[in-house]
Amino acid sequence: MSIAADQTQSWLDQHPGAPLAGAGASWLDSARANALALFERIGLPGVRDEQWRYTNLRALKSKLYQPAANSQSDWSLPESDHPRFVLVDGVYNAGLSNLEGVAKGVQFMPLDDAVADSRFDLETRFGSTLPAQQHGFSALNTAYCQGGYVLMLGAGATSKSPLEVLFLNSATDSTADASAISHTRNFIIADANSQCTVIERHQGTDGSVYLHNTITEIIAGDNAHIDHYKIQQDSCDAFHIGGVFIEQARSAQVKTHNLALGGLVARNDVRASLSGEGAHIEMNGLVFGRGRQHVDNHTEVVHAVPHCTSDEYYRSVLDDQSRSVFRGRIIVAQDAQQTNAEQQNNNLLLSAGAEADTKPQLEIYADDVQCSHGATVGQLDPKSLFYLNSRGIDTESARALLTFAFANEVIERIAIESVRDEMTQLIAGALLDGMEELL
Amino acid sequence: MTEVVEKNRDLKELVKREYKEGFVTDIESDTLPPGLNEDVVRIISAKKNEPEFMLEYRLKAFRRWQKMREPEWAHIDYPKIDFQDISYYSAPKEMPKLESLDQVDPKLLETYEKLGIPLEEQKMLANVAVDAVFDSVSVRTTFRETLSAAGVIFMPISEAVHEHPDLVKKYLSSVVPVQDNYYAALNSAVFSDGSFVYIPKGVRCPMELSTYFRINEMNTGQFERTLIIAEEGSYVSYLEGCTAPQRDENQLHAAVVELVAHKDAEIKYSTVQNWYPGDENGKGGIYNFVTKRGLCKEDGAKISWTQVETGSAITWKYPSVVLQGDNTVGEFYSVALTHNKQQADTGTKMIHMGKNTSSTIISKGISAGHGQNSYRGLVKILKGADNARNFSQCDSLLMGDRCGAHTFPYVEVQNPTANLEHEATTSKISDDQLFYLMQRGLSEEAAVSMIVNGFCKEVFRELPMEFAVEAQKLLDVSLEGAVG
Amino acid sequence: MLSVKNLHASVFDTPILKGLNLEVNAGEVHAIMGPNGSGKSTLANVVAGRPGYEITEGTVEYQGKDIREMDASERAGEGVFLAFQYPVEIPGVSNMAMLKAAINSLRKYRGEGEMPAAEFLQLIKEKAALVEMKQELLKRSVNEGFSGGEKKRNEILQMAMLEPTLALLDETDSGLDIDALKIVSKGVNALRSPERAMVLVTHYQRLLDYIVPDYVHVLSDGKIVKSGDKSLALELEEKGYSWIEQELQQAS
């Protein structure tokens, strides 16, 4: 047996008796079986795979995993006036959650319940937003997803208050034979003219080693407005593999914010398929890499029909030995005239060991389009540093100020004030003790 | 004498061994039957009377090639090539000389006229006998004298193998290793001929090597090999190809070009490629799979690629620069046009290794009809490459709603003192621009031509003067029928 | 010279002009005024032959010729010039190269030979001085990186070079400060002649202080609703466009 096949088998061996969401629904059982068959065929991606060429998964693959046996129970969560959905190690935790106060016309429930409820029609929707070419992690996710949230907004429903989802990962015992693995699958289904903001937080205690594999499928109906935040603060020793897959109907307006702060290796795919005229997608991303972190962001926008617009803005700040990978792909189909697509990726290297790899791509098959992308890699401007020095600011503070200014271009795109403040505090505080108070 | 006889006997042995399965080929024949194996490689080397080291080189390449697979990552689509269905050696054919231009296909003359090619050159291109003054042999002799007075070596690589074996041994595949890629390996095993240029220390080559080329026959076959070496402080400008349409019986072309620039040397390499692109339905046309790479080997070296690619059914080409020395400079200026069913996947690689290196990439892609045009480029800053600079600008212009323009840049930075900027835009010729120019009296065709040439200006100004003018006209001719 | 009768025109299928009549004779300067959306710019663009601006009914005759089927370059050849409201940028094409190509295209259309290079250089120097255009701007790409005022001056320079018989000036004054407006007006006035007619499309009366028209027409909802001399413009300035609309309502 080849090494690759060996590895694939060992991955399959790691999930016996894992709790599966919605077990018993025959359509889901067969979807899981198909996904397993696919995984057996393709296995986990390797660096020879064009979409993974800069992300070596050796460290991830070298470990053994099994679903967490004893989940942590002593969580102290900050107060929140938003409805809050909590998963611990991939499984819904009713005790920690608070789904009171969800607006009229809005359903917010665990995947388990939604699978059994025909109103959600997950049978047709499950996996419908995934790209034709999946990688092994997506297949594993379908095969083994333990839980997740399902948010459904009826036509015209508006959720004024943001809906918060916490993905908590238990502290792990470093002497254990295997690390924890969890697979979560989530859905946001927004009917015509509905509106909501969802904040996903992915968290774990530093020092914990685990693998969290999560997919969120967003199906935005006519003129639906969805703001999706993903604040990834996983343990700096953990592996995070994520996907946000979006399908947009006519005039649907979706914004995604991907704030990648944690993880030893974090890979996130965001893909939007603009299938109705007038649809608009905004993709924002910030990578704040330290230590030996490796953050890989893959985005893809498919302009399938005319008159759609997309605007992408990703920035990375890289210190120590961290590395950022960005792949942004814009596809404009043959008949998608009057497309307007923009993409920017800027990288700031702060230390000699940091590395940035960026791969912006345009694939244009229509002619009446305005498309552009820009990518830069650079360091702090010595002239600005000198200017601040000459105003009496020491070099360390000056560097921190300029670095913050670079990151702030993305932070400013965050619409929710509380999240914007939180990010400002977090980034500023990390750059320089006490700087957050100056801003 | 005995040596020759022996050689012939060896050859006959070889041939017999090779074709024991059925047929025997006469060693005097001009063309080998289709197919490629070690014996064919031996025959090619023997036919050229090559020294032992060349045979070894070719065999090594062939063995590597056998273990390799055709690359499939490019954004091009074509039927699979049967490499055993190609003949790998054919002696240059003597074309029948015509007596006057009246005997030449009027359509071809019309194109020459549109391109503004001077009359005497038209004759040479169409293989018409020319006046004594313009006879290529005599002009060539004059050029040769000028060049050798300067100490410049310029000859077919097949001759250089004999006359300057040490140089060839030292530099051949020093920039493009035989196993670099599938087509480079193939070329190394079977290359037909090409140019060898050596510019000694401190010499500024006294003429554009293009001038020389234009009066030469360029029948170097489908596997062309070029090697240019510029010693310390020297300079050379080299131009390959010409704007006149070129036809070739061979569908597959796989050339390799290697440039080596020593300390403070500068090499400027310009290409105008106008091979047969196939008809409007995509029938016929050349497959052009080229490997071009330059090495700025020592400090202060500079290598500049300029290309105007309008021909070929398929272009797969990435002229690159390895910036090994400190303070070295790499440049890539490209216009690639695809019309009808043409496909191009072209760009460059800039590999920054030395300190204070800088590179510039200006790429202009034009797609018309059903053409598919991709820019693919890599800018890589290695760990030790302090203060590296790169600026890349990739613009695409679309004409018609059934063509495609694609951009696939790769940027890899491992040094925090690097500064890189990449910009790309894709748009169509705007109706407003067209109306503006037409309102000023220009016909639609003239307006399109003016906009397209404006779009390409940053690249054209890098070309030798006389070629810049022809290149502009070449775009007009290549885009005929693209608008309206 | 220009005779427009019962003109109905649509812009990308939206009807804008709805039965417009206008007669312009050689030597005359006509000002077309009207509120936003009344069809002023459409009229200029329809006469110049802009694609997408379609005549659905009525006739346009210029020097006795029906020009409806001519494309923009043929109309230019016949002597029609449009100074654009938003002059277009053309990267990589120098102002000089464009003007030279334009002059020679027009001469070719009229069966004349190309203009000798020396004569061209002399002419452009002279005309550039008229609109106070710096020499370096002539070598730059057409309108690229030009300020708003420079773009408008460039339009007048082109008009001076191409010597049209009928000049249509589409909001040439919009976006100009007072100094630029004076320069542009000086250029336009210098080109007034008994053989040449001009149609000024403008939103503001201000331009007419500098270029005094023979006739003023007010356009509303795709038709000319009132015509007069310069005093009409002054009255409009004072009372605003709503005055005309009220008058129209009372009449109906």
PDB file of C-alpha atoms in Angstrom, chain B residues 189-375:
ATOM      1  CA  ALA B 189      18.081  15.502 -26.731  1.00  0.00           C
ATOM      2  CA  VAL B 190      17.239  16.363 -30.328  1.00  0.00           C
ATOM      3  CA  PHE B 191      17.945  20.056 -30.973  1.00  0.00           C
ATOM      4  CA  SER B 192      18.563  20.865 -34.576  1.00  0.00           C
ATOM      5  CA  ASP B 193      20.500  24.112 -34.637  1.00  0.00           C
ATOM      6  CA  GLY B 194      20.439  27.691 -33.476  1.00  0.00           C
ATOM      7  CA  SER B 195      22.754  30.546 -32.665  1.00  0.00           C
ATOM      8  CA  PHE B 196      25.817  30.806 -30.535  1.00  0.00           C
ATOM      9  CA  VAL B 197      26.961  34.250 -29.439  1.00  0.00           C
ATOM     10  CA  TYR B 198      29.993  35.098 -27.360  1.00  0.00           C
ATOM     11  CA  ILE B 199      30.834  38.704 -26.500  1.00  0.00           C
ATOM     12  CA  PRO B 200      34.302  39.075 -24.979  1.00  0.00           C
ATOM     13  CA  LYS B 201      35.143  41.188 -21.978  1.00  0.00           C
ATOM     14  CA  GLY B 202      34.487  44.893 -22.362  1.00  0.00           C
ATOM     15  CA  VAL B 203      33.123  44.650 -25.884  1.00  0.00           C
ATOM     16  CA  ARG B 204      30.017  46.450 -26.980  1.00  0.00           C
ATOM     17  CA  CYS B 205      28.728  44.392 -29.893  1.00  0.00           C
ATOM     18  CA  PRO B 206      29.149  46.734 -32.885  1.00  0.00           C
ATOM     19  CA  MET B 207      25.749  45.994 -34.390  1.00  0.00           C
ATOM     20  CA  GLU B 208      22.322  44.815 -33.449  1.00  0.00           C
ATOM     21  CA  LEU B 209      22.515  41.123 -34.130  1.00  0.00           C
ATOM     22  CA  SER B 210      19.039  41.481 -35.553  1.00  0.00           C
ATOM     23  CA  THR B 211      20.406  43.266 -38.588  1.00  0.00           C
ATOM     24  CA  TYR B 212      22.517  40.274 -39.344  1.00  0.00           C
ATOM     25  CA  PHE B 213      19.643  37.936 -38.804  1.00  0.00           C
ATOM     26  CA  ARG B 214      17.233  39.637 -41.079  1.00  0.00           C
ATOM     27  CA  ILE B 215      19.259  38.825 -44.137  1.00  0.00           C
ATOM     28  CA  ASN B 216      19.867  35.278 -43.058  1.00  0.00           C
ATOM     29  CA  GLU B 217      17.766  32.280 -43.656  1.00  0.00           C
ATOM     30  CA  MET B 218      16.449  31.154 -40.380  1.00  0.00           C
ATOM     31  CA  ASN B 219      15.760  27.586 -41.262  1.00  0.00           C
ATOM     32  CA  THR B 220      16.987  26.174 -37.999  1.00  0.00           C
ATOM     33  CA  GLY B 221      14.250  23.616 -37.663  1.00  0.00           C
ATOM     34  CA  GLN B 222      11.707  22.945 -35.034  1.00  0.00           C
ATOM     35  CA  PHE B 223      14.035  22.394 -32.066  1.00  0.00           C
ATOM     36  CA  GLU B 224      16.064  25.552 -31.986  1.00  0.00           C
ATOM     37  CA  ARG B 225      18.823  26.083 -29.450  1.00  0.00           C
ATOM     38  CA  THR B 226      20.391  29.423 -28.666  1.00  0.00           C
ATOM     39  CA  LEU B 227      23.197  30.253 -26.285  1.00  0.00           C
ATOM     40  CA  ILE B 228      24.429  33.784 -25.629  1.00  0.00           C
ATOM     41  CA  ILE B 229      27.319  34.599 -23.317  1.00  0.00           C
ATOM     42  CA  ALA B 230      28.261  38.150 -22.411  1.00  0.00           C
ATOM     43  CA  GLU B 231      31.559  38.511 -20.584  1.00  0.00           C
ATOM     44  CA  GLU B 232      32.330  41.193 -18.046  1.00  0.00           C
ATOM     45  CA  GLY B 233      31.289  44.677 -19.069  1.00  0.00           C
ATOM     46  CA  SER B 234      30.035  43.660 -22.492  1.00  0.00           C
ATOM     47  CA  TYR B 235      26.763  44.492 -24.249  1.00  0.00           C
ATOM     48  CA  VAL B 236      24.730  42.814 -26.940  1.00  0.00           C
ATOM     49  CA  SER B 237      21.292  43.328 -28.437  1.00  0.00           C
ATOM     50  CA  TYR B 238      19.844  40.313 -30.168  1.00  0.00           C
ATOM     51  CA  LEU B 239      16.620  40.034 -32.093  1.00  0.00           C
ATOM     52  CA  GLU B 240      15.017  36.816 -33.230  1.00  0.00           C
ATOM     53  CA  GLY B 241      12.171  36.320 -35.625  1.00  0.00           C
ATOM     54  CA  CYS B 242      10.584  38.869 -37.855  1.00  0.00           C
ATOM     55  CA  THR B 243       7.189  40.345 -38.496  1.00  0.00           C
ATOM     56  CA  ALA B 244       6.686  38.569 -41.799  1.00  0.00           C
ATOM     57  CA  PRO B 245       4.338  35.630 -41.462  1.00  0.00           C
ATOM     58  CA  GLN B 246       6.227  32.375 -41.175  1.00  0.00           C
ATOM     59  CA  ARG B 247       4.953  29.008 -42.130  1.00  0.00           C
ATOM     60  CA  ASP B 248       6.458  25.721 -41.178  1.00  0.00           C
ATOM     61  CA  GLU B 249       5.597  22.125 -41.928  1.00  0.00           C
ATOM     62  CA  ASN B 250       6.370  21.158 -38.359  1.00  0.00           C
ATOM     63  CA  GLN B 251       3.540  21.710 -35.985  1.00  0.00           C
ATOM     64  CA  LEU B 252       5.554  21.380 -32.787  1.00  0.00           C
ATOM     65  CA  HIS B 253       8.265  23.869 -31.959  1.00  0.00           C
ATOM     66  CA  ALA B 254      10.255  23.502 -28.748  1.00  0.00           C
ATOM     67  CA  ALA B 255      13.126  25.951 -28.562  1.00  0.00           C
ATOM     68  CA  VAL B 256      15.520  26.625 -25.708  1.00  0.00           C
ATOM     69  CA  VAL B 257      17.350  29.912 -25.254  1.00  0.00           C
ATOM     70  CA  GLU B 258      19.980  30.443 -22.564  1.00  0.00           C
ATOM     71  CA  LEU B 259      21.606  33.743 -21.706  1.00  0.00           C
ATOM     72  CA  VAL B 260      24.560  34.229 -19.390  1.00  0.00           C
ATOM     73  CA  ALA B 261      25.541  37.733 -18.309  1.00  0.00           C
ATOM     74  CA  HIS B 262      28.738  38.133 -16.344  1.00  0.00           C
ATOM     75  CA  LYS B 263      29.781  41.085 -14.211  1.00  0.00           C
ATOM     76  CA  ASP B 264      28.253  44.369 -15.423  1.00  0.00           C
ATOM     77  CA  ALA B 265      27.300  42.791 -18.738  1.00  0.00           C
ATOM     78  CA  GLU B 266      24.000  43.530 -20.454  1.00  0.00           C
ATOM     79  CA  ILE B 267      21.984  41.363 -22.785  1.00  0.00           C
ATOM     80  CA  LYS B 268      18.909  42.658 -24.536  1.00  0.00           C
ATOM     81  CA  TYR B 269      16.922  39.935 -26.241  1.00  0.00           C
ATOM     82  CA  SER B 270      13.960  40.843 -28.411  1.00  0.00           C
ATOM     83  CA  THR B 271      11.549  38.510 -30.118  1.00  0.00           C
ATOM     84  CA  VAL B 272       8.918  39.036 -32.740  1.00  0.00           C
ATOM     85  CA  GLN B 273       7.013  35.816 -33.199  1.00  0.00           C
ATOM     86  CA  ASN B 274       4.623  35.481 -36.084  1.00  0.00           C
ATOM     87  CA  TRP B 275       4.413  31.780 -36.800  1.00  0.00           C
ATOM     88  CA  TYR B 276       1.358  30.498 -38.587  1.00  0.00           C
ATOM     89  CA  PRO B 277      -1.545  30.823 -36.110  1.00  0.00           C
ATOM     90  CA  GLY B 278      -3.939  28.458 -37.851  1.00  0.00           C
ATOM     91  CA  ASP B 279      -7.086  29.509 -39.657  1.00  0.00           C
ATOM     92  CA  GLU B 280     -10.100  31.185 -38.072  1.00  0.00           C
ATOM     93  CA  ASN B 281     -11.546  27.805 -37.158  1.00  0.00           C
ATOM     94  CA  GLY B 282      -8.422  26.811 -35.300  1.00  0.00           C
ATOM     95  CA  LYS B 283      -7.228  24.394 -37.956  1.00  0.00           C
ATOM     96  CA  GLY B 284      -3.467  24.087 -38.257  1.00  0.00           C
ATOM     97  CA  GLY B 285      -1.046  26.454 -36.620  1.00  0.00           C
ATOM     98  CA  ILE B 286       2.180  26.029 -34.726  1.00  0.00           C
ATOM     99  CA  TYR B 287       2.466  24.762 -31.147  1.00  0.00           C
ATOM    100  CA  ASN B 288       5.193  26.888 -29.670  1.00  0.00           C
ATOM    101  CA  PHE B 289       6.581  25.487 -26.411  1.00  0.00           C
ATOM    102  CA  VAL B 290       9.624  27.561 -25.565  1.00  0.00           C
ATOM    103  CA  THR B 291      12.001  27.707 -22.619  1.00  0.00           C
ATOM    104  CA  LYS B 292      13.944  30.950 -22.328  1.00  0.00           C
ATOM    105  CA  ARG B 293      15.993  31.885 -19.340  1.00  0.00           C
ATOM    106  CA  GLY B 294      18.765  34.308 -18.547  1.00  0.00           C
ATOM    107  CA  LEU B 295      21.222  34.213 -15.715  1.00  0.00           C
ATOM    108  CA  CYS B 296      22.607  37.423 -14.274  1.00  0.00           C
ATOM    109  CA  LYS B 297      25.525  35.445 -12.987  1.00  0.00           C
ATOM    110  CA  GLU B 298      27.575  38.174 -11.411  1.00  0.00           C
ATOM    111  CA  ASP B 299      27.171  41.583  -9.880  1.00  0.00           C
ATOM    112  CA  GLY B 300      25.759  44.401 -11.938  1.00  0.00           C
ATOM    113  CA  ALA B 301      24.521  42.225 -14.804  1.00  0.00           C
ATOM    114  CA  LYS B 302      21.328  43.086 -16.657  1.00  0.00           C
ATOM    115  CA  ILE B 303      19.075  40.983 -18.835  1.00  0.00           C
ATOM    116  CA  SER B 304      16.089  42.332 -20.649  1.00  0.00           C
ATOM    117  CA  TRP B 305      13.494  40.322 -22.585  1.00  0.00           C
ATOM    118  CA  THR B 306      11.115  42.008 -24.988  1.00  0.00           C
ATOM    119  CA  GLN B 307       8.616  39.972 -26.916  1.00  0.00           C
ATOM    120  CA  VAL B 308       5.842  40.576 -29.391  1.00  0.00           C
ATOM    121  CA  GLU B 309       3.903  37.364 -29.773  1.00  0.00           C
ATOM    122  CA  THR B 310       1.228  37.426 -32.432  1.00  0.00           C
ATOM    123  CA  GLY B 311       1.578  34.068 -34.114  1.00  0.00           C
ATOM    124  CA  SER B 312       1.286  30.365 -33.283  1.00  0.00           C
ATOM    125  CA  ALA B 313      -1.861  28.434 -32.449  1.00  0.00           C
ATOM    126  CA  ILE B 314      -0.497  27.796 -28.976  1.00  0.00           C
ATOM    127  CA  THR B 315       2.183  29.729 -27.158  1.00  0.00           C
ATOM    128  CA  TRP B 316       3.719  28.371 -23.947  1.00  0.00           C
ATOM    129  CA  LYS B 317       6.576  30.605 -23.042  1.00  0.00           C
ATOM    130  CA  TYR B 318       8.062  32.221 -19.931  1.00  0.00           C
ATOM    131  CA  PRO B 319      11.308  34.109 -20.603  1.00  0.00           C
ATOM    132  CA  SER B 320      12.864  34.380 -17.161  1.00  0.00           C
ATOM    133  CA  VAL B 321      15.749  35.962 -15.337  1.00  0.00           C
ATOM    134  CA  VAL B 322      17.712  34.524 -12.433  1.00  0.00           C
ATOM    135  CA  LEU B 323      19.168  37.485 -10.535  1.00  0.00           C
ATOM    136  CA  GLN B 324      22.088  35.748  -8.917  1.00  0.00           C
ATOM    137  CA  GLY B 325      24.608  38.568  -8.620  1.00  0.00           C
ATOM    138  CA  ASP B 326      24.174  41.620  -6.428  1.00  0.00           C
ATOM    139  CA  ASN B 327      22.723  44.762  -8.031  1.00  0.00           C
ATOM    140  CA  THR B 328      21.450  42.806 -11.004  1.00  0.00           C
ATOM    141  CA  VAL B 329      18.470  43.832 -13.109  1.00  0.00           C
ATOM    142  CA  GLY B 330      15.870  41.750 -14.916  1.00  0.00           C
ATOM    143  CA  GLU B 331      13.219  43.052 -17.279  1.00  0.00           C
ATOM    144  CA  PHE B 332      10.347  41.532 -19.184  1.00  0.00           C
ATOM    145  CA  TYR B 333       8.257  43.464 -21.683  1.00  0.00           C
ATOM    146  CA  SER B 334       5.612  41.554 -23.532  1.00  0.00           C
ATOM    147  CA  VAL B 335       2.790  42.021 -25.976  1.00  0.00           C
ATOM    148  CA  ALA B 336       0.847  38.843 -26.636  1.00  0.00           C
ATOM    149  CA  LEU B 337      -2.055  38.838 -29.016  1.00  0.00           C
ATOM    150  CA  THR B 338      -4.527  36.028 -29.540  1.00  0.00           C
ATOM    151  CA  HIS B 339      -7.149  36.185 -32.251  1.00  0.00           C
ATOM    152  CA  ASN B 340      -9.511  33.609 -33.763  1.00  0.00           C
ATOM    153  CA  LYS B 341      -8.815  30.376 -31.884  1.00  0.00           C
ATOM    154  CA  GLN B 342      -5.284  31.168 -30.735  1.00  0.00           C
ATOM    155  CA  GLN B 343      -4.216  30.409 -27.170  1.00  0.00           C
ATOM    156  CA  ALA B 344      -1.302  31.890 -25.300  1.00  0.00           C
ATOM    157  CA  ASP B 345      -0.037  31.140 -21.811  1.00  0.00           C
ATOM    158  CA  THR B 346       2.953  33.365 -21.380  1.00  0.00           C
ATOM    159  CA  GLY B 347       4.756  35.447 -18.802  1.00  0.00           C
ATOM    160  CA  THR B 348       7.984  35.395 -16.904  1.00  0.00           C
ATOM    161  CA  LYS B 349       9.850  34.328 -13.784  1.00  0.00           C
ATOM    162  CA  MET B 350      12.059  36.694 -11.854  1.00  0.00           C
ATOM    163  CA  ILE B 351      14.121  34.872  -9.263  1.00  0.00           C
ATOM    164  CA  HIS B 352      15.841  37.301  -6.898  1.00  0.00           C
ATOM    165  CA  MET B 353      18.884  35.810  -5.168  1.00  0.00           C
ATOM    166  CA  GLY B 354      21.492  38.573  -4.906  1.00  0.00           C
ATOM    167  CA  LYS B 355      21.243  41.762  -2.886  1.00  0.00           C
ATOM    168  CA  ASN B 356      19.756  44.994  -4.263  1.00  0.00           C
ATOM    169  CA  THR B 357      18.276  43.243  -7.269  1.00  0.00           C
ATOM    170  CA  SER B 358      15.415  44.717  -9.195  1.00  0.00           C
ATOM    171  CA  SER B 359      12.999  43.500 -11.803  1.00  0.00           C
ATOM    172  CA  THR B 360      10.285  45.011 -13.954  1.00  0.00           C
ATOM    173  CA  ILE B 361       7.448  43.180 -15.664  1.00  0.00           C
ATOM    174  CA  ILE B 362       5.193  44.875 -18.176  1.00  0.00           C
ATOM    175  CA  SER B 363       2.769  42.547 -19.861  1.00  0.00           C
ATOM    176  CA  LYS B 364       0.074  43.537 -22.329  1.00  0.00           C
ATOM    177  CA  GLY B 365      -2.347  40.867 -23.445  1.00  0.00           C
ATOM    178  CA  ILE B 366      -4.827  41.396 -26.254  1.00  0.00           C
ATOM    179  CA  SER B 367      -7.623  38.917 -26.863  1.00  0.00           C
ATOM    180  CA  ALA B 368      -9.911  38.988 -29.866  1.00  0.00           C
ATOM    181  CA  GLY B 369     -12.286  36.560 -31.544  1.00  0.00           C
ATOM    182  CA  HIS B 370     -12.179  33.316 -29.586  1.00  0.00           C
ATOM    183  CA  GLY B 371      -8.601  33.885 -28.421  1.00  0.00           C
ATOM    184  CA  GLN B 372      -7.540  32.875 -24.931  1.00  0.00           C
ATOM    185  CA  ASN B 373      -4.693  34.850 -23.418  1.00  0.00           C
ATOM    186  CA  SER B 374      -3.095  34.132 -20.055  1.00  0.00           C
ATOM    187  CA  TYR B 375      -0.376  35.919 -18.190  1.00  0.00           C
TER     188      TYR B 375
END
